Amino acid sequence: MNPAAHRLPLLQLLICSSLILTLAMGIRHGFGLWMQPITQDQDWTREAFSRAIAVQNLSWGLFGIGAGMLADRWGGWRVLLGGALLWTLGLCGMALSESPLAFTLSTGVVIGAAQAASTYGVLYGIIGRQIAPEKRSWAMGVTGAAGSFGQFLLVPTEGWLISSFGWQQALLVLGASTLLIAPLALLLREPATPAAATGATTAQQGIWQAMREAMAYPSFRLLMAGYFVCGFQVVFIGVHLPSYLKDQGLAPQVASTALALIGLFNVFGSYGVGLLGQRWPKRYLLAIIYGTRSVAITLFLLAPLTPWSVHLFAAVMGLLWLSTVPPTNAIVAQIFGVRHFSMLSGFVFCSHQVGSFCGVWLGGLLYDRNGNYDLVWLISIGLGLFATAVSLPVRETAIQRAPQRVAASAP
């Protein structure tokens, strides 16, 4: 039986996935622009804002596991529909919250769940099942590049909305726009796929067997450790860089331009790494990315701070920003297959989001205590070196299973 007969058209798959990720990740990367207007208008501390964003990242990671299970079992398009609704509810709640607790529940819990249901784990699960293994890394790179383009496109748009209409009205406009995810999700409804298309042994493997197998596999744990560092670095920088630059006397436009440049250059970084992942060992790519981040942060802190140095730093970090996503997910699919890919990707991404929680929360906490971000920058450098070391021993070959044992343990 021809597997291609049970796949979505390639162009439809890539366009719809890319548009959803463009919208979801574009909005997500602009949250740092709201820190100062919200904290000043509501008379809240930066730590209160950071705590809500930290909860959002943790919520994203934890809900991502459940979203992955549902997507593997019932289809990713259904999960995406739920994500569209949660985005709208969360952004409207963020705009109308009158207390830090309400703000944390809407911005943290609800939007975190929305991100879990509309981003990498669910979309890459669909791509993993619909794209042949030899093109999987490339396809994930294309979609990841689209998410980065969303940052380039939407972050300046969000800044313009805030300055033109105020932060509350800007959030309501974004809340309405996320409903566009729903019709795109309907176009990602997967045709029925024969069990053989996902691998004979994984088709017989239950959720709990797949989970235990992955957690016992050393390379899976190493990927989770590296992804923790990725989350710490990118979310700390994405949320706190605008305030850091303003504290240093730079105009707000410098920060908006920097975040846009990160998004623009990550288009090239994500696509390029996805392409290289078809030819080079992906563990080496991950090690290079993490190590180069530490070097870039070090040079940024040592160099005189000017708009040009900020923009150069943003361009370099952009090349490295989410370029870890295609190789990490491709390795997971390569090792374990795609039957439970969304769930396993959700576990790896949960580690990323625990790192995000630590990065954004520590940024706000240590700033309020020390009056600067110096210690968090140093932690980011050290963690980058750690991630470089743990990426190198990762094994990318498919796990060897005993079919008869798997079949006997299947529910």
Coordinates of C-alpha atoms in Angstrom, one line a residue:
M1 CA 0.0 0.0 0.0
N2 CA 1.3 3.4 -0.9
P3 CA 1.8 5.5 2.2
A4 CA 1.6 8.7 0.2
A5 CA -2.0 8.0 -0.5
H6 CA -2.7 8.6 3.2
R7 CA -0.9 11.9 3.6
L8 CA -1.9 15.5 3.4
P9 CA -0.7 17.5 0.3
L10 CA 2.8 18.8 1.2
L11 CA 2.1 22.4 0.3
Q12 CA -1.2 22.5 2.3
L13 CA 0.5 20.9 5.3
L14 CA 3.4 23.3 5.3
I15 CA 1.4 26.5 4.7
C16 CA -1.3 25.8 7.3
S17 CA 1.3 24.7 9.9
S18 CA 3.5 27.7 9.2
L19 CA 0.6 30.2 9.5
I20 CA -0.6 28.7 12.8
L21 CA 3.0 28.8 14.2
T22 CA 3.5 32.3 12.8
L23 CA 0.5 33.6 14.7
A24 CA 1.1 31.7 17.9
M25 CA 4.8 32.3 18.2
G26 CA 4.6 35.8 17.0
I27 CA 2.3 36.8 19.8
R28 CA 4.2 34.8 22.3
H29 CA 7.5 36.5 21.6
G30 CA 6.1 39.9 22.0
F31 CA 5.0 39.5 25.7
G32 CA 8.1 41.4 26.8
L33 CA 6.8 44.6 25.3
W34 CA 3.9 44.5 27.8
M35 CA 6.0 44.4 30.9
Q36 CA 6.6 48.1 31.5
P37 CA 3.2 49.4 30.3
I38 CA 1.3 46.9 32.5
T39 CA 3.4 47.1 35.6
Q40 CA 3.4 51.0 35.5
D41 CA -0.3 51.3 34.8
Q42 CA -1.3 48.6 37.3
D43 CA 1.4 49.6 39.9
W44 CA 2.7 46.0 40.0
T45 CA 6.4 44.9 40.3
R46 CA 8.3 43.3 37.5
E47 CA 8.5 40.2 39.6
A48 CA 4.7 40.0 39.5
F49 CA 4.7 40.2 35.7
S50 CA 7.6 37.8 35.4
R51 CA 5.8 35.3 37.7
A52 CA 2.8 35.2 35.4
I53 CA 5.0 34.7 32.3
A54 CA 6.9 32.0 34.2
V55 CA 3.7 30.2 35.1
Q56 CA 2.7 30.5 31.4
N57 CA 5.9 28.7 30.3
L58 CA 5.5 26.0 33.0
S59 CA 1.8 25.6 32.1
W60 CA 2.7 25.4 28.4
G61 CA 5.2 22.6 29.2
L62 CA 2.9 20.6 31.5
F63 CA -0.2 21.0 29.3
G64 CA 2.0 20.1 26.3
I65 CA 2.2 16.5 27.5
G66 CA -1.5 16.1 27.7
A67 CA -2.0 18.0 24.4
G68 CA 0.5 15.6 22.8
M69 CA -1.4 12.5 24.1
L70 CA -4.7 13.9 22.8
A71 CA -3.2 14.7 19.4
D72 CA -1.7 11.3 19.0
R73 CA -5.0 9.6 20.0
W74 CA -7.7 11.9 18.5
G75 CA -5.9 14.0 15.9
G76 CA -3.9 17.2 16.1
W77 CA -6.6 19.3 14.3
R78 CA -9.0 18.8 17.2
V79 CA -6.4 20.0 19.7
L80 CA -5.6 23.0 17.5
L81 CA -9.3 24.0 17.6
G82 CA -9.2 24.0 21.4
G83 CA -6.0 26.0 21.2
A84 CA -7.7 28.8 19.2
L85 CA -10.4 29.2 21.8
L86 CA -7.9 29.2 24.7
W87 CA -5.8 31.9 23.0
T88 CA -8.8 34.2 22.7
L89 CA -9.9 33.6 26.3
G90 CA -6.4 34.0 27.6
L91 CA -5.6 37.3 25.8
C92 CA -8.9 38.9 26.7
G93 CA -8.4 37.8 30.3
M94 CA -4.9 39.3 30.2
A95 CA -6.3 42.6 29.1
L96 CA -9.1 42.7 31.7
S97 CA -7.3 41.4 34.8
E98 CA -7.4 43.7 37.8
S99 CA -5.2 41.8 40.2
P100 CA -1.8 39.9 39.9
L101 CA -3.7 36.6 40.7
A102 CA -6.2 37.1 37.9
F103 CA -3.4 38.1 35.6
T104 CA -1.4 35.0 36.5
L105 CA -4.4 32.7 35.8
S106 CA -5.2 34.3 32.4
T107 CA -1.7 35.1 31.2
G108 CA -0.1 32.1 32.9
V109 CA -2.4 29.2 33.0
V110 CA -4.9 29.8 30.1
I111 CA -2.4 31.2 27.6
G112 CA 0.1 28.5 28.5
A113 CA -2.5 25.9 27.7
A114 CA -3.3 27.7 24.4
Q115 CA 0.4 27.6 23.4
A116 CA 0.6 23.9 24.3
A117 CA -2.4 23.2 22.0
S118 CA -1.2 25.3 19.0
T119 CA 2.6 25.1 18.7
Y120 CA 5.5 22.7 18.1
G121 CA 4.4 19.5 19.8
V122 CA 1.0 19.2 18.0
L123 CA 2.1 20.6 14.7
Y124 CA 5.4 18.6 14.6
G125 CA 3.4 15.5 15.4
I126 CA 1.3 16.1 12.3
I127 CA 4.4 16.8 10.2
G128 CA 6.2 13.7 11.6
R129 CA 3.3 11.4 10.6
Q130 CA 2.8 13.1 7.2
I131 CA 6.3 13.6 6.0
A132 CA 8.8 10.9 5.0
P133 CA 11.7 10.5 7.4
E134 CA 14.3 11.7 4.9
K135 CA 12.5 15.0 4.6
R136 CA 11.3 15.4 8.2
S137 CA 14.1 17.6 9.5
W138 CA 13.7 19.9 6.5
A139 CA 9.9 20.2 6.9
M140 CA 10.3 21.0 10.6
G141 CA 12.9 23.6 9.7
V142 CA 10.5 25.2 7.3
T143 CA 7.7 25.4 9.9
G144 CA 10.1 26.6 12.6
A145 CA 11.3 29.3 10.3
A146 CA 7.7 30.4 9.8
G147 CA 7.3 30.7 13.6
S148 CA 10.4 32.9 13.6
F149 CA 9.0 35.0 10.8
G150 CA 5.9 35.5 13.0
Q151 CA 8.2 37.1 15.6
F152 CA 9.7 39.4 12.9
L153 CA 6.3 40.4 11.6
L154 CA 4.2 40.5 14.7
V155 CA 6.5 42.0 17.4
P156 CA 6.7 45.4 15.7
T157 CA 3.0 45.2 15.0
E158 CA 2.3 44.5 18.7
G159 CA 4.6 47.5 19.6
W160 CA 2.6 49.7 17.2
L161 CA -0.7 48.5 18.6
I162 CA 0.4 49.3 22.2
S163 CA 1.6 52.8 21.2
S164 CA -1.4 53.5 19.1
F165 CA -4.3 52.1 21.1
G166 CA -3.0 51.2 24.5
W167 CA -2.0 47.9 26.0
Q168 CA -5.5 46.7 26.8
Q169 CA -7.0 47.3 23.4
A170 CA -3.9 45.8 21.7
L171 CA -4.5 42.6 23.7
L172 CA -8.2 42.5 22.7
V173 CA -7.2 42.9 19.0
L174 CA -4.7 40.0 19.3
G175 CA -7.3 37.9 21.1
A176 CA -9.7 38.2 18.1
S177 CA -6.9 37.4 15.6
T178 CA -6.1 34.1 17.2
L179 CA -9.5 32.7 16.1
L180 CA -7.9 32.4 12.6
I181 CA -6.2 29.3 13.9
A182 CA -9.6 27.4 13.7
P183 CA -10.1 27.3 9.9
L184 CA -6.4 26.5 9.4
A185 CA -6.7 23.6 11.9
L186 CA -9.6 22.1 9.8
L187 CA -7.2 21.9 6.8
L188 CA -4.8 19.8 8.9
R189 CA -7.2 17.0 9.5
E190 CA -5.1 13.9 8.8
P191 CA -6.3 11.0 6.5
A192 CA -6.5 7.6 8.2
T193 CA -3.0 6.1 8.3
P194 CA -2.3 2.4 8.3
A195 CA -0.5 1.0 11.4
A196 CA 2.4 0.0 9.3
A197 CA 3.1 3.6 8.4
T198 CA 4.2 4.4 12.0
G199 CA 6.2 1.2 12.5
A200 CA 5.2 -2.2 13.4
T201 CA 6.3 -2.2 17.0
T202 CA 5.3 1.3 17.9
A203 CA 1.8 0.6 16.6
Q204 CA 1.4 -2.1 19.2
Q205 CA 3.0 0.0 22.0
G206 CA 0.7 1.8 24.5
I207 CA 1.2 5.2 26.0
W208 CA 2.7 4.1 29.3
Q209 CA 5.1 1.7 27.6
A210 CA 6.3 4.4 25.2
M211 CA 6.7 6.8 28.2
R212 CA 8.7 4.4 30.3
E213 CA 10.8 3.4 27.3
A214 CA 11.7 7.0 26.6
M215 CA 12.5 8.0 30.2
A216 CA 14.8 5.0 30.6
Y217 CA 16.7 5.9 27.4
P218 CA 19.9 8.1 28.2
S219 CA 19.8 10.1 25.0
F220 CA 16.2 11.2 25.7
R221 CA 17.2 12.5 29.1
L222 CA 20.2 14.4 27.6
L223 CA 17.9 16.0 25.0
M224 CA 15.7 17.1 27.9
A225 CA 18.6 18.6 29.8
G226 CA 19.8 20.6 26.7
Y227 CA 16.3 21.8 26.0
F228 CA 16.0 23.1 29.6
V229 CA 18.9 25.4 28.9
C230 CA 17.3 26.5 25.6
G231 CA 14.1 27.6 27.4
F232 CA 16.0 29.4 30.2
Q233 CA 18.0 31.5 27.7
V234 CA 15.5 32.4 25.1
V235 CA 12.7 33.3 27.5
F236 CA 14.9 35.3 29.8
I237 CA 16.2 37.3 26.8
G238 CA 12.8 37.6 25.1
V239 CA 11.0 38.9 28.2
H240 CA 13.7 40.9 30.0
L241 CA 15.8 42.3 27.1
P242 CA 13.4 45.3 26.5
S243 CA 13.6 46.3 30.1
Y244 CA 17.3 45.7 30.3
L245 CA 17.9 48.0 27.4
K246 CA 15.6 50.7 28.7
D247 CA 17.4 50.6 32.1
Q248 CA 20.6 51.3 30.2
G249 CA 19.1 54.4 28.6
L250 CA 18.3 53.1 25.2
A251 CA 15.0 54.0 23.4
P252 CA 12.1 51.5 23.4
Q253 CA 12.4 51.3 19.6
V254 CA 15.8 49.6 20.0
A255 CA 14.2 46.7 21.9
S256 CA 11.4 46.3 19.4
T257 CA 13.9 46.3 16.6
A258 CA 16.1 43.8 18.4
L259 CA 13.2 41.4 19.0
A260 CA 12.2 41.7 15.4
L261 CA 15.7 41.0 14.2
I262 CA 15.8 37.9 16.4
G263 CA 12.7 36.7 14.6
L264 CA 14.0 37.6 11.2
F265 CA 17.4 35.9 11.5
N266 CA 15.8 32.9 13.1
V267 CA 14.0 32.3 9.9
F268 CA 17.4 31.6 8.3
G269 CA 18.7 29.8 11.4
S270 CA 15.7 27.4 11.8
Y271 CA 15.5 26.7 8.1
G272 CA 19.3 26.3 7.7
V273 CA 19.6 24.0 10.7
G274 CA 16.6 21.9 9.5
L275 CA 18.4 21.6 6.1
L276 CA 21.8 20.7 7.7
G277 CA 20.0 18.1 9.9
Q278 CA 19.5 16.0 6.8
R279 CA 23.2 15.8 6.3
W280 CA 25.1 16.3 9.6
P281 CA 24.7 14.6 12.9
K282 CA 22.0 16.6 14.8
R283 CA 23.8 16.3 18.1
Y284 CA 26.7 18.3 16.7
L285 CA 24.4 21.0 15.5
L286 CA 22.8 21.3 19.0
A287 CA 26.3 21.5 20.6
I288 CA 27.4 24.3 18.2
I289 CA 24.2 26.2 18.8
Y290 CA 24.4 26.1 22.6
G291 CA 28.1 26.9 22.7
T292 CA 27.8 29.8 20.3
R293 CA 25.0 31.3 22.4
S294 CA 27.3 31.5 25.4
V295 CA 30.0 33.2 23.3
A296 CA 27.5 35.7 21.9
I297 CA 26.1 36.6 25.4
T298 CA 29.7 37.0 26.7
L299 CA 30.7 39.4 23.9
F300 CA 27.4 41.3 24.2
L301 CA 28.1 42.0 27.9
L302 CA 31.7 43.0 27.3
A303 CA 31.1 45.3 24.4
P304 CA 30.0 48.9 24.7
L305 CA 26.2 49.0 24.7
T306 CA 24.9 50.9 21.7
P307 CA 22.0 50.4 19.3
W308 CA 24.4 48.8 16.8
S309 CA 25.8 46.3 19.4
V310 CA 22.2 45.4 20.4
H311 CA 21.2 44.8 16.8
L312 CA 24.3 42.7 16.1
F313 CA 23.6 40.6 19.2
A314 CA 20.0 40.2 18.2
A315 CA 21.0 39.0 14.7
V316 CA 23.5 36.5 16.1
M317 CA 21.0 35.2 18.7
G318 CA 18.3 35.1 16.0
L319 CA 20.4 32.6 14.1
L320 CA 20.5 30.4 17.2
W321 CA 17.1 31.3 18.7
L322 CA 14.8 28.4 18.0
S323 CA 17.1 26.6 15.7
T324 CA 17.4 23.9 18.4
V325 CA 13.7 22.9 17.8
P326 CA 14.0 21.1 14.4
P327 CA 17.0 18.9 15.3
T328 CA 15.7 18.1 18.8
N329 CA 12.3 17.0 17.5
A330 CA 13.8 15.2 14.6
I331 CA 16.1 13.2 16.9
V332 CA 13.1 12.2 19.0
A333 CA 11.2 10.9 15.9
Q334 CA 14.4 9.2 14.6
I335 CA 14.9 7.3 17.9
F336 CA 11.3 6.4 18.8
G337 CA 9.2 6.7 15.6
V338 CA 6.1 8.8 15.2
R339 CA 3.3 6.8 16.8
H340 CA 3.7 8.6 20.1
F341 CA 5.8 11.5 18.8
S342 CA 3.5 14.4 20.0
M343 CA 3.5 13.0 23.5
L344 CA 7.3 12.4 23.7
S345 CA 7.9 15.8 22.1
G346 CA 5.7 17.2 24.8
F347 CA 7.9 15.7 27.5
V348 CA 11.0 17.1 26.0
F349 CA 9.3 20.5 25.6
C350 CA 8.1 20.4 29.2
S351 CA 11.8 20.4 30.2
H352 CA 12.3 23.4 27.9
Q353 CA 9.4 25.2 29.7
V354 CA 10.7 24.4 33.1
G355 CA 13.9 26.2 32.0
S356 CA 11.7 29.0 30.6
F357 CA 10.0 29.3 34.0
C358 CA 13.4 29.5 35.8
G359 CA 14.8 32.0 33.3
V360 CA 11.9 34.5 33.3
W361 CA 11.1 34.2 37.0
L362 CA 14.7 34.5 38.2
G363 CA 15.2 37.5 35.9
G364 CA 12.4 39.4 37.6
L365 CA 13.3 38.1 41.1
L366 CA 17.0 38.9 40.9
Y367 CA 16.3 42.2 39.3
D368 CA 14.0 43.3 42.1
R369 CA 16.6 42.1 44.7
N370 CA 19.8 43.3 43.0
G371 CA 18.6 46.1 40.8
N372 CA 20.2 44.6 37.7
Y373 CA 20.3 41.4 35.5
D374 CA 24.0 40.7 35.9
L375 CA 23.7 37.4 37.7
V376 CA 21.1 36.0 35.3
W377 CA 23.3 36.8 32.3
L378 CA 26.2 34.8 34.0
I379 CA 23.9 31.9 34.7
S380 CA 22.8 31.9 31.0
I381 CA 26.4 31.7 29.9
G382 CA 27.2 28.8 32.2
L383 CA 24.1 26.8 31.2
G384 CA 25.0 27.2 27.6
L385 CA 28.3 25.5 28.2
F386 CA 26.5 22.7 30.1
A387 CA 24.1 22.2 27.2
T388 CA 27.0 21.9 24.8
A389 CA 28.5 19.1 26.8
V390 CA 25.3 17.1 27.2
S391 CA 24.4 17.3 23.5
L392 CA 27.5 15.5 22.3
P393 CA 26.8 12.0 23.7
V394 CA 23.3 11.9 22.3
R395 CA 22.7 8.8 20.1
E396 CA 20.5 9.4 17.0
T397 CA 19.9 5.8 15.9
A398 CA 16.5 4.2 16.2
I399 CA 16.0 2.3 19.4
Q400 CA 16.2 -1.5 19.2
R401 CA 13.0 -3.1 20.4
A402 CA 12.0 -6.7 20.8
P403 CA 8.7 -7.0 18.9
Q404 CA 7.4 -10.0 20.8
R405 CA 8.0 -8.3 24.2
V406 CA 6.3 -5.1 23.1
A407 CA 3.3 -7.0 21.8
A408 CA 3.0 -8.9 25.1
S409 CA 2.9 -5.7 27.1
A410 CA 0.5 -3.8 24.9
P411 CA -2.9 -2.9 26.5

